[in-house]
PDB file of C-alpha atoms and ligand atoms in Angstrom:
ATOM      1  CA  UNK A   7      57.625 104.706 -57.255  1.00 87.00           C
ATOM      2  CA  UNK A   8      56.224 107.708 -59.323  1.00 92.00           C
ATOM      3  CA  UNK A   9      52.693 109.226 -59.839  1.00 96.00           C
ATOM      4  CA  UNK A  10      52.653 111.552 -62.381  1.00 98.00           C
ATOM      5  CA  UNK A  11      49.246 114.367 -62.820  1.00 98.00           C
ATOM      6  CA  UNK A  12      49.029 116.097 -65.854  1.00 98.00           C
ATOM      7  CA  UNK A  13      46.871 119.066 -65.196  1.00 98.00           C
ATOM      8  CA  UNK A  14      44.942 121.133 -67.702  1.00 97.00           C
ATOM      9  CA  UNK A  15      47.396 120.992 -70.441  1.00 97.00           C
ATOM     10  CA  UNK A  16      47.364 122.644 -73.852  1.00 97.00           C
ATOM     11  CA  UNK A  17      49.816 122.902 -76.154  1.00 97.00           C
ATOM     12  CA  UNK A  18      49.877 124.886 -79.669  1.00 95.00           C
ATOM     13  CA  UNK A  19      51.759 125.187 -82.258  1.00 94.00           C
ATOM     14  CA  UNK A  20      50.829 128.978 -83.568  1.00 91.00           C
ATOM     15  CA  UNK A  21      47.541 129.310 -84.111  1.00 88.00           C
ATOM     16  CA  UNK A  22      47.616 124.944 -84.034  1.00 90.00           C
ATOM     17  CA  UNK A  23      45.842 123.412 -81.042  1.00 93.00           C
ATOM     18  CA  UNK A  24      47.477 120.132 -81.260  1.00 95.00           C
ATOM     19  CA  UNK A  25      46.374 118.953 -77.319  1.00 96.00           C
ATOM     20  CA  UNK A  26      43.759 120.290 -74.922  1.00 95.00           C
ATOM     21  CA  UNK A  27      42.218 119.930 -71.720  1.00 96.00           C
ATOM     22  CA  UNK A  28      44.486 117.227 -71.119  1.00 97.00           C
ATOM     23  CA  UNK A  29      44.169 116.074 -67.227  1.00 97.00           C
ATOM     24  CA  UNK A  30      44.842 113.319 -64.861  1.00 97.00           C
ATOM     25  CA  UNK A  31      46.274 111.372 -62.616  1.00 98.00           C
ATOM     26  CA  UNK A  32      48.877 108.502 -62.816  1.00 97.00           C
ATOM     27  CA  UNK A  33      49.004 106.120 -59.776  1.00 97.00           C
ATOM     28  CA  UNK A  34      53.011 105.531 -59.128  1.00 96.00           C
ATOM     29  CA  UNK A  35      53.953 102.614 -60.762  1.00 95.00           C
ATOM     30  CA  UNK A  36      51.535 102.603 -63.958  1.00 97.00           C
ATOM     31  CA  UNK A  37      52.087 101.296 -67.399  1.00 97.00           C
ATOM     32  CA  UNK A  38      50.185 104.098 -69.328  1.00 98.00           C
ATOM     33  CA  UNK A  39      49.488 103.197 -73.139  1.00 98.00           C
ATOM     34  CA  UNK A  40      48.614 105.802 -74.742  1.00 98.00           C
ATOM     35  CA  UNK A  41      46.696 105.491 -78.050  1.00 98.00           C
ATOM     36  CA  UNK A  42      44.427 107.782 -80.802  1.00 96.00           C
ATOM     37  CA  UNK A  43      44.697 107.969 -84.538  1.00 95.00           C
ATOM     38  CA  UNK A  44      47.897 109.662 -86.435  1.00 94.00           C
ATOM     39  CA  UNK A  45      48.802 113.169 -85.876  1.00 92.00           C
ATOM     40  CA  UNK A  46      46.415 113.805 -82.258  1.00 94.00           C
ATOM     41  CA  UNK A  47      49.441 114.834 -80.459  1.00 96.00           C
ATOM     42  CA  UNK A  48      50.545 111.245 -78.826  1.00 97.00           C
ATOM     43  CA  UNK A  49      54.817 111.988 -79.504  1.00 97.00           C
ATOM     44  CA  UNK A  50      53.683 115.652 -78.778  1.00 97.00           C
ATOM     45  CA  UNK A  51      52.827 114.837 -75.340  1.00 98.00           C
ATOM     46  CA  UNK A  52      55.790 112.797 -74.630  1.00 97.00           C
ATOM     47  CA  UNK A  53      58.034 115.633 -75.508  1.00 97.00           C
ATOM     48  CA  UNK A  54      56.414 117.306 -72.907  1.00 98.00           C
ATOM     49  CA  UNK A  55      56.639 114.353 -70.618  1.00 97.00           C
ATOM     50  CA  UNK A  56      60.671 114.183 -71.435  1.00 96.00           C
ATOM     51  CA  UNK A  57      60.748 118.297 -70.943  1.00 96.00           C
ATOM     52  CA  UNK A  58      61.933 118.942 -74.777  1.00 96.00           C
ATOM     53  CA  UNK A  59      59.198 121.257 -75.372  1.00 97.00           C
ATOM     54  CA  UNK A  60      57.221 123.075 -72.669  1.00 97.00           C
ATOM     55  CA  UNK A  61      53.230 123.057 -72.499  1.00 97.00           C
ATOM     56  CA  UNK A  62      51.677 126.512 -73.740  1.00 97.00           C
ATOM     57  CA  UNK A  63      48.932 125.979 -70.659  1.00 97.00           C
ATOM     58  CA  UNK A  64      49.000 123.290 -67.895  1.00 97.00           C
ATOM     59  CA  UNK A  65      51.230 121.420 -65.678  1.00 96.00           C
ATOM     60  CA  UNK A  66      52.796 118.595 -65.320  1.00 97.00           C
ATOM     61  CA  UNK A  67      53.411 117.088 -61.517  1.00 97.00           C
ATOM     62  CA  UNK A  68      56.034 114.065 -61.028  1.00 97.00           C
ATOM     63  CA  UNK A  69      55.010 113.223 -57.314  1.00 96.00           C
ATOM     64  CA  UNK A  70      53.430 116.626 -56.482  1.00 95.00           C
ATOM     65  CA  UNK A  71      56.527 118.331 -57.985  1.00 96.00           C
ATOM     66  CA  UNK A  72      56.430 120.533 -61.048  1.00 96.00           C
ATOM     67  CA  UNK A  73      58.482 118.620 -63.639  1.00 95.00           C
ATOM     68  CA  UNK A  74      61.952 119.952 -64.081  1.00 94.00           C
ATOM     69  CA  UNK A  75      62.076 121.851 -66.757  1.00 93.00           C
ATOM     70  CA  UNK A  76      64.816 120.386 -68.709  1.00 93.00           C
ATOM     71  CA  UNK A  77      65.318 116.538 -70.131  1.00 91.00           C
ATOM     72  CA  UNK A  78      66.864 114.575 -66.871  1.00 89.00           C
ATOM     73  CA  UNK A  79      67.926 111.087 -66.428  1.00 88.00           C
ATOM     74  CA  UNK A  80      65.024 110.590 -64.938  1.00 91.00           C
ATOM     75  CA  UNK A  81      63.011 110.267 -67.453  1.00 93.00           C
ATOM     76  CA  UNK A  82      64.235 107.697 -70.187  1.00 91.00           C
ATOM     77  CA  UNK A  83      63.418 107.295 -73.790  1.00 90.00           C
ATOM     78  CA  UNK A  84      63.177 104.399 -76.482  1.00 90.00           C
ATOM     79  CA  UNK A  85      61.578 105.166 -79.428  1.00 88.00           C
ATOM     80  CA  UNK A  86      60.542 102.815 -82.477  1.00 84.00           C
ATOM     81  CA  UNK A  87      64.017 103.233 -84.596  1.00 78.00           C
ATOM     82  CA  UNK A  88      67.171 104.677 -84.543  1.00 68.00           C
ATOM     83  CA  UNK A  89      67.896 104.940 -80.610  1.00 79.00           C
ATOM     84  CA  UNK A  90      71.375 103.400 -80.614  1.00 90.00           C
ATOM     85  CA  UNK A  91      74.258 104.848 -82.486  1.00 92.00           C
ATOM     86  CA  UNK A  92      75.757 102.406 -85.633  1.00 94.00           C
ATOM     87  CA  UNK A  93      79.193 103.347 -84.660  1.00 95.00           C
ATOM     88  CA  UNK A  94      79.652 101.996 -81.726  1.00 95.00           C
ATOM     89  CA  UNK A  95      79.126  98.206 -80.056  1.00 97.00           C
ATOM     90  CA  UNK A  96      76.490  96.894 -78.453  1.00 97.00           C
ATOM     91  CA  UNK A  97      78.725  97.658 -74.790  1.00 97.00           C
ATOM     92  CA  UNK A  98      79.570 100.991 -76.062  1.00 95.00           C
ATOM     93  CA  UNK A  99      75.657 102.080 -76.562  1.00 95.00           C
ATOM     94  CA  UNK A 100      74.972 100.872 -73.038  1.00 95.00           C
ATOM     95  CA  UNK A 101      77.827 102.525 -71.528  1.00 93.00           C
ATOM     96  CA  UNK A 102      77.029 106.075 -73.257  1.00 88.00           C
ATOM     97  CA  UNK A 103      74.097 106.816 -70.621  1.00 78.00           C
ATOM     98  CA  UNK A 104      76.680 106.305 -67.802  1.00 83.00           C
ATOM     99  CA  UNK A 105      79.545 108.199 -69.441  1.00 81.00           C
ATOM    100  CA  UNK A 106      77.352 111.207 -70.258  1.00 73.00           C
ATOM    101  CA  UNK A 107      75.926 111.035 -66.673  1.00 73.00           C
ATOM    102  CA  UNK A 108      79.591 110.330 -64.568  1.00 73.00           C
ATOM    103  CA  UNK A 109      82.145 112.073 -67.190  1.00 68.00           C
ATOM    104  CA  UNK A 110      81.347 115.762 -66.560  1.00 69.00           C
ATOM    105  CA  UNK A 111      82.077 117.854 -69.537  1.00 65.00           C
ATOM    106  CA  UNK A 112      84.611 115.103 -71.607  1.00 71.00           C
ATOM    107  CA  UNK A 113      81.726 112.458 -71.545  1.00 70.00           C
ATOM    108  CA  UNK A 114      84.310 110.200 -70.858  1.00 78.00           C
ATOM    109  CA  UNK A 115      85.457 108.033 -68.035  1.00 80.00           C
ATOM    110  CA  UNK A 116      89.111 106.644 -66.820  1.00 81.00           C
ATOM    111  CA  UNK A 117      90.217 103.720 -64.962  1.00 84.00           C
ATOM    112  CA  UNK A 118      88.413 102.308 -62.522  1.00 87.00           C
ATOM    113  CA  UNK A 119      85.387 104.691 -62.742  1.00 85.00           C
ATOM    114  CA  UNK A 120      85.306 103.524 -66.488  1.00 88.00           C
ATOM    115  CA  UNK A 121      86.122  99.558 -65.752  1.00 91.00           C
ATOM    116  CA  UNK A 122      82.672  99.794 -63.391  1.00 91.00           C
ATOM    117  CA  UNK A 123      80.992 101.241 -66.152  1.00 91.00           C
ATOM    118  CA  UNK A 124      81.670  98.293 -67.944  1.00 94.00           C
ATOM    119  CA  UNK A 125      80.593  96.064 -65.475  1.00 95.00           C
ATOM    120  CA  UNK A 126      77.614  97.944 -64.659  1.00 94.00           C
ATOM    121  CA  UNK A 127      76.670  97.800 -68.776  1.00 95.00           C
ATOM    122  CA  UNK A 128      77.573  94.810 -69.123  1.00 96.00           C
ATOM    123  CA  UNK A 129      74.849  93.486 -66.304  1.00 93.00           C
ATOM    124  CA  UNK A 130      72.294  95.703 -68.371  1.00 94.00           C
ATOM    125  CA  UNK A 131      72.934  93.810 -71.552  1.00 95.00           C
ATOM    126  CA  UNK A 132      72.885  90.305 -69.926  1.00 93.00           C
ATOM    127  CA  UNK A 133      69.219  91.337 -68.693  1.00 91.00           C
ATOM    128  CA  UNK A 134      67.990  92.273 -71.965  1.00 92.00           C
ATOM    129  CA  UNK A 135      69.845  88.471 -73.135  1.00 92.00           C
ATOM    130  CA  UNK A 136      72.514  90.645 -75.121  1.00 95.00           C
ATOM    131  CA  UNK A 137      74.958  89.664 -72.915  1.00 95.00           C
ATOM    132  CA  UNK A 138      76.727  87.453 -75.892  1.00 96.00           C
ATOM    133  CA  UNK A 139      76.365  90.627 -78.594  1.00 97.00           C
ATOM    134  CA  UNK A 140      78.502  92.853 -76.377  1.00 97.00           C
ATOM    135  CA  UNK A 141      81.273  93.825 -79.029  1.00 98.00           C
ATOM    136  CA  UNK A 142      79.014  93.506 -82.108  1.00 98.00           C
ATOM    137  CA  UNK A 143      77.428  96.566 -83.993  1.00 97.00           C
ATOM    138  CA  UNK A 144      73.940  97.635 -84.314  1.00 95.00           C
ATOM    139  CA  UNK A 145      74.202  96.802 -87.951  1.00 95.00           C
ATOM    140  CA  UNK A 146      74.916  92.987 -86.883  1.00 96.00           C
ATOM    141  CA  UNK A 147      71.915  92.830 -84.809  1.00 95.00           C
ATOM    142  CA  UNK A 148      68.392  92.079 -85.508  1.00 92.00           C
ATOM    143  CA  UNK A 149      65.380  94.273 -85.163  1.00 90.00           C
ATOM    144  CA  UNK A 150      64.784  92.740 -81.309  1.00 90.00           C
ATOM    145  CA  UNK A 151      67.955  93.081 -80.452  1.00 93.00           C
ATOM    146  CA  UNK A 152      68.708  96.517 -81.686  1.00 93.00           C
ATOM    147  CA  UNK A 153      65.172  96.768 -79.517  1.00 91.00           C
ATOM    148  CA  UNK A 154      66.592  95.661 -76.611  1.00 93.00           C
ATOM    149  CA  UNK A 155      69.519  97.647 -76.786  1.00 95.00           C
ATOM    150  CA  UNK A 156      67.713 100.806 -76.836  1.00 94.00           C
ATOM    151  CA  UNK A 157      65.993  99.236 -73.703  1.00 93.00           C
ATOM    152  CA  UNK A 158      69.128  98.802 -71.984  1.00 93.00           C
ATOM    153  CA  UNK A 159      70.040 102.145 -73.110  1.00 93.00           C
ATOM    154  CA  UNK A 160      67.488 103.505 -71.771  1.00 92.00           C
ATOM    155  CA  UNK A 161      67.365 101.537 -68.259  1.00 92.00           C
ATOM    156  CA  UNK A 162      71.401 102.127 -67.411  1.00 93.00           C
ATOM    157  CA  UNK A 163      70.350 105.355 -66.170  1.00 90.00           C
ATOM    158  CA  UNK A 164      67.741 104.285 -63.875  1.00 91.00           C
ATOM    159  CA  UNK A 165      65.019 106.440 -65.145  1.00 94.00           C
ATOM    160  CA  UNK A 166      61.823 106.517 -62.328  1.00 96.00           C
ATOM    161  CA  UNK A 167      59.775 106.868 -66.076  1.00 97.00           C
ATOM    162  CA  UNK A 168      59.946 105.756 -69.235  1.00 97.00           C
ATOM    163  CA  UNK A 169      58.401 106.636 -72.263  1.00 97.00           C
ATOM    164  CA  UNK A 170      58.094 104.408 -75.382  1.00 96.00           C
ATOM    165  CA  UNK A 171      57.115 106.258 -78.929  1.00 96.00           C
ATOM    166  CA  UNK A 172      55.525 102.738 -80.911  1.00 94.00           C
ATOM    167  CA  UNK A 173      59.066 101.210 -79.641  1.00 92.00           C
ATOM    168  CA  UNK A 174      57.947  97.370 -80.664  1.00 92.00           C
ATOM    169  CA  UNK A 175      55.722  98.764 -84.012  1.00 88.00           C
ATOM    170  CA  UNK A 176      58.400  97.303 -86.540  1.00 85.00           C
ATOM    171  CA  UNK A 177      59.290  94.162 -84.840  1.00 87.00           C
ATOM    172  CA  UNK A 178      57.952  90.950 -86.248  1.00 87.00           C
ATOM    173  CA  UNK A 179      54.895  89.168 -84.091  1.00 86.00           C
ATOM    174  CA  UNK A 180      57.400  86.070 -82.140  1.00 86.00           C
ATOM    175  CA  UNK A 181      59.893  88.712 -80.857  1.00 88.00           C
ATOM    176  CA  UNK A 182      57.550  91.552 -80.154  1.00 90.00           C
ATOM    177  CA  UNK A 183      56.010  89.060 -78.087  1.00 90.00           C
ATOM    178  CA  UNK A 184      59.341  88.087 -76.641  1.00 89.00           C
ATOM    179  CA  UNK A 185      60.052  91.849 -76.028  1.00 91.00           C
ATOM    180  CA  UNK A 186      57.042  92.242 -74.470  1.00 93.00           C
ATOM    181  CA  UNK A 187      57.667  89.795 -71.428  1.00 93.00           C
ATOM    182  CA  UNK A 188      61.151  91.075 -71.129  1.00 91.00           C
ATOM    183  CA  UNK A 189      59.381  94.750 -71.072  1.00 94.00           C
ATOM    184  CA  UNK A 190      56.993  94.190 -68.289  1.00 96.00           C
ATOM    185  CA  UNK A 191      59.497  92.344 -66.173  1.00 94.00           C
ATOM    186  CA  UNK A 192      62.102  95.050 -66.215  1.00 93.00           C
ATOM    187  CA  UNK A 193      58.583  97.848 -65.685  1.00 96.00           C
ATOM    188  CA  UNK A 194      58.065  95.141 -62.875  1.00 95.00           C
ATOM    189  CA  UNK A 195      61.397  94.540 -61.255  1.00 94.00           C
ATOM    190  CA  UNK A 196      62.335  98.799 -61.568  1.00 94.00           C
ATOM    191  CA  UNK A 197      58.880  99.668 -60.704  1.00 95.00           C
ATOM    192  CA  UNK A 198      59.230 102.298 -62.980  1.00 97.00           C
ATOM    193  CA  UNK A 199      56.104 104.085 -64.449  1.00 97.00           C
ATOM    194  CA  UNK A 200      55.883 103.768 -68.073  1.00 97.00           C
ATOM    195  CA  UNK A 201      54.155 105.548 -70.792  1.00 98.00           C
ATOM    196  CA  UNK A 202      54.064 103.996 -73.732  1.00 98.00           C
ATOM    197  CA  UNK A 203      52.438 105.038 -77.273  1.00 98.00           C
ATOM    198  CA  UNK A 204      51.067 102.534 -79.593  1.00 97.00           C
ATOM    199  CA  UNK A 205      48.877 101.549 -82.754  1.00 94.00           C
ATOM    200  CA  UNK A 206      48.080  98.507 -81.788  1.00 94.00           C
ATOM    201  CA  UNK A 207      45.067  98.148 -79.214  1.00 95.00           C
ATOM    202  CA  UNK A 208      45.769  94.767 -78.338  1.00 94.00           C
ATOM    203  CA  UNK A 209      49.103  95.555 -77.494  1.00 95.00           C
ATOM    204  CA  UNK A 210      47.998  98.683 -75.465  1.00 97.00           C
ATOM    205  CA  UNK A 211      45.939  96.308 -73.768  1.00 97.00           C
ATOM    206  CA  UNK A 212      48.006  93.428 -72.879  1.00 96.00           C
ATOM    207  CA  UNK A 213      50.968  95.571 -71.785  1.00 97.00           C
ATOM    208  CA  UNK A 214      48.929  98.157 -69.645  1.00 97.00           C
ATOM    209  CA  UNK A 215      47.645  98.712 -66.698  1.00 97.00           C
ATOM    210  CA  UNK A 216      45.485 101.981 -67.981  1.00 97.00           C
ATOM    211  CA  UNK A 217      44.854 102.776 -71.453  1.00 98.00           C
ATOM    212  CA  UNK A 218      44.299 106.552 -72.725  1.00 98.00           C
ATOM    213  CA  UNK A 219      42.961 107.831 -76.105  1.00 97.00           C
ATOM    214  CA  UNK A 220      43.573 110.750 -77.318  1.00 97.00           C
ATOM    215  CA  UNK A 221      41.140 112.279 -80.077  1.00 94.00           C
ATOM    216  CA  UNK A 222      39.718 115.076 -81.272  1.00 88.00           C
ATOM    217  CA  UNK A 223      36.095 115.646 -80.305  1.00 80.00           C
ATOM    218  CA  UNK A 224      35.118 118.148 -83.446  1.00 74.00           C
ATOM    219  CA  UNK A 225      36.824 116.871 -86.460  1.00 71.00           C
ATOM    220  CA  UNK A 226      35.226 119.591 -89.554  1.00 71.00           C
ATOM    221  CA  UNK A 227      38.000 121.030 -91.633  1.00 71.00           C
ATOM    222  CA  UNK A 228      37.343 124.414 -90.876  1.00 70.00           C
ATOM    223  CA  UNK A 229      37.431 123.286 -87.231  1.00 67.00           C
ATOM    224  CA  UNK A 230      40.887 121.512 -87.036  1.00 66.00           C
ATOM    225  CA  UNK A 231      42.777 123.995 -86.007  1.00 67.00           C
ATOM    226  CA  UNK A 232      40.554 125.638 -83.480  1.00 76.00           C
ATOM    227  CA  UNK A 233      40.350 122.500 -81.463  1.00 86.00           C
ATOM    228  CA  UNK A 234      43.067 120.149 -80.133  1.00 91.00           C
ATOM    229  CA  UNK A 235      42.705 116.507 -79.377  1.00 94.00           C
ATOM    230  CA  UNK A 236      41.906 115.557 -75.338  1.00 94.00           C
ATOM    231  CA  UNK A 237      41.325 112.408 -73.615  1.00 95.00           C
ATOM    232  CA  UNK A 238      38.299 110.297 -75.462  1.00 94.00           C
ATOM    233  CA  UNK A 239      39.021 107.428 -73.065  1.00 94.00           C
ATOM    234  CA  UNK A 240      40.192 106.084 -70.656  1.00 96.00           C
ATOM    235  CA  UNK A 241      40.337 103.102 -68.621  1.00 96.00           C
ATOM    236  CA  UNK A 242      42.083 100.390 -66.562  1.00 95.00           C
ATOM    237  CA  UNK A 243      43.522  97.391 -68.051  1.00 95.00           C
ATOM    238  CA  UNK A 244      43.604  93.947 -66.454  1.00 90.00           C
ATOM    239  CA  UNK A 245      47.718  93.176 -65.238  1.00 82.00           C
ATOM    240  CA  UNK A 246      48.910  90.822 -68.551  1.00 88.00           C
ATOM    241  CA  UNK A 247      48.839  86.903 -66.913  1.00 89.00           C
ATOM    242  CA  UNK A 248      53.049  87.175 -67.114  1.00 90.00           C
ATOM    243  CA  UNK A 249      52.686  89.852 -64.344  1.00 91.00           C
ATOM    244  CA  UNK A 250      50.357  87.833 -62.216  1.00 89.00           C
ATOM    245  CA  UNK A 251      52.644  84.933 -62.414  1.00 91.00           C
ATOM    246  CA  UNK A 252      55.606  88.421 -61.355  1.00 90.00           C
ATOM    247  CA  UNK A 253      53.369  89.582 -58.825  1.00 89.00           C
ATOM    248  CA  UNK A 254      52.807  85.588 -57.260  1.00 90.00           C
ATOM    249  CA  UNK A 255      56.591  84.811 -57.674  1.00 88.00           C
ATOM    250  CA  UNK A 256      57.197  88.136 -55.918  1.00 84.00           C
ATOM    251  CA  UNK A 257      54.710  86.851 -52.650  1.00 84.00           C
ATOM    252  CA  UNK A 258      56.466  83.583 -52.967  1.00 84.00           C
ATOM    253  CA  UNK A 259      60.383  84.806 -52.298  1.00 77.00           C
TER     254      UNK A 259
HETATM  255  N1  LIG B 302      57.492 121.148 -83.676  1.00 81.20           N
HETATM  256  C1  LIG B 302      56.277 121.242 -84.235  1.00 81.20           C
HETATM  257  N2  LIG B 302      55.856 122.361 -84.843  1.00 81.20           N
HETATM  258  C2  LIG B 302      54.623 122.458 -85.386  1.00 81.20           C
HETATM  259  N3  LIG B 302      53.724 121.468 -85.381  1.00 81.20           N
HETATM  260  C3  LIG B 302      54.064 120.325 -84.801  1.00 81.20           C
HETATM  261  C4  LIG B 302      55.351 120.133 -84.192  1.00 81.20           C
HETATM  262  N4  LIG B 302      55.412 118.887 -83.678  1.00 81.20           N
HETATM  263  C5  LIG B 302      54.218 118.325 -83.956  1.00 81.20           C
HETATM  264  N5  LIG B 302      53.408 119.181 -84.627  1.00 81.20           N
HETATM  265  C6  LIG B 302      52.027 118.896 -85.044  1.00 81.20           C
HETATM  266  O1  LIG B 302      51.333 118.428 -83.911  1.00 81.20           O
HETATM  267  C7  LIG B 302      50.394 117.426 -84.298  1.00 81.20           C
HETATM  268  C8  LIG B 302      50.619 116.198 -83.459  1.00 81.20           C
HETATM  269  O2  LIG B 302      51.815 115.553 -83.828  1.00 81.20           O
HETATM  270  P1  LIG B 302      52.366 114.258 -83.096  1.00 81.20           P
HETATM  271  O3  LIG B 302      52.484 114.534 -81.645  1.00 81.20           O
HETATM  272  O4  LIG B 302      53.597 113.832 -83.800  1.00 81.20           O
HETATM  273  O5  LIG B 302      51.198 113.195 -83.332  1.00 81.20           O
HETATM  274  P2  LIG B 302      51.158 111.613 -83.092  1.00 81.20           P
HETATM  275  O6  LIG B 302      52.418 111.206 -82.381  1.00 81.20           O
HETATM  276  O7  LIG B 302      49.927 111.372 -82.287  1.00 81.20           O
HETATM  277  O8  LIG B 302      51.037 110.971 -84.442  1.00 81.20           O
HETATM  278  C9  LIG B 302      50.573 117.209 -85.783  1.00 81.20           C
HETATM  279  O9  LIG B 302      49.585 117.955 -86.460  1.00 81.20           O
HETATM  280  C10 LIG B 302      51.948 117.770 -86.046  1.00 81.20           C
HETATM  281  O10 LIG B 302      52.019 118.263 -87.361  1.00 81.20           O
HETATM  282 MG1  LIG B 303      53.963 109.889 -82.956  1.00 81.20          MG
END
């Protein structure tokens, strides 16, 4: 399980403050939703999170430990479109983390290595209930289900966080509700700390166990620039019911 500290972190874009003063403390095992109003830095700070861009002030500590300073598989990604590649099947997509991870340079694995890969994507798919769309294409699938693919994407590698840019924001209500559940019982079964952006406050909410805002505290024109956007709140969120009736199932076995 992972705690995560983000301390005193700016980051600017030229003479752009896009985040300041941005500091504290994730307890291992969080679901983090992060929310604030369009353009405050949210996908800017999980950039940072995934080590694609670097933090012009500040640090950020993955269990006491400076994060690496390039992207790693462990920290995974899903964002709200486009994570899975058209061209290949639904199989293929999952197996892409592994062969990228296990094939050295090639990206590409052999015999048995690559028959275990299989398997191994295959089990991903049948726990995100794609285990019948294994040879289809992204095209062929629905919104959810491309959804879920990125999940299982994103899982295969085993990431100890995961960050989610609005990843359920174009589903319609029934399945984002369905993805939901399937999303906190994979956070709960991988214990996995999660931050996850969103518009929706009821879905921040629901899903977390914290939620953040980010805003900016002066907001004048001439001022925009000069200041970047830091924490406006934050607090706990009550566990969704569906991971009390995890957490009892878990005290039951
Ligand atoms: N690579 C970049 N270069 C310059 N400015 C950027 C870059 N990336 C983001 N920004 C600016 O940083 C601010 C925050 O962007 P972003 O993190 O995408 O916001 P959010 O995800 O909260 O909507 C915006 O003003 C955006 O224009
Ligand atoms: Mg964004």
């Amino acid at each position: 399980m992972t705690a995560v500290s983000v301390r005193n972190l700016w980051m600017e874009y030229g003479n752009q403050i896009v985040l300041e003063r941005i500091d504290f403390d994730v307890a291992p095992h969080s679901f983090v939703s992060l929310v604030g109003p369009s353009g405050c830095g949210k996908s800017t700070f999980l950039r940072l999170l995934l080590s694609q861009e670097h933090a012009t002030r500040g640090e950020i500590l993955v269990d006491g430990a400076p994060l690496a300073p390039n992207p790693e598989p462990d920290r995974g990604v899903v964002f709200q479109k486009y994570s899975v590649f058209p061209h290949l099947t639904a199989l293929d997509n999952v197996m892409l983390g592994l062969e990228f991870e296990r094939g050295g340079l090639s990206g590409r694995l052999h015999g048995r290595a690559r028959r275990r890969a299989r398997e191994e994507a295959m089990e991903y798919l049948e726990g995100v209930g794609l285990g019948d769309a294994a040879s289809k294409y992204p095209s062929a699938l629905s919104g959810g289900m491309q959804q879920r693919l990125a999940i299982a994407q994103a899982l295969i590698k085993k990431p100890r966080i995961l960050l989610l840019d609005e990843p359920f924001g174009a589903l319609d209500p029934g399945i984002r509700s369905e993805v939901h559940d399937l999303m906190l019982r994979l956070w709960w079964e991988t214990k996995m700390t999660v931050f996850m952006v969103t518009h929706d406050l009821r879905e921040a909410f629901y899903l977390g166990t914290r939620v953040i805002a980010f805003d900016r505290v002066r907001k004048r024109e001439e001022e925009l620039e000069r200041y970047g956007a830091t924490i406006a709140f934050d607090t706990p969120s009550d566990p969704a019911p569906f991971v009390k009736e995890l957490a009892a199932k878990d005290v039951a076995a």
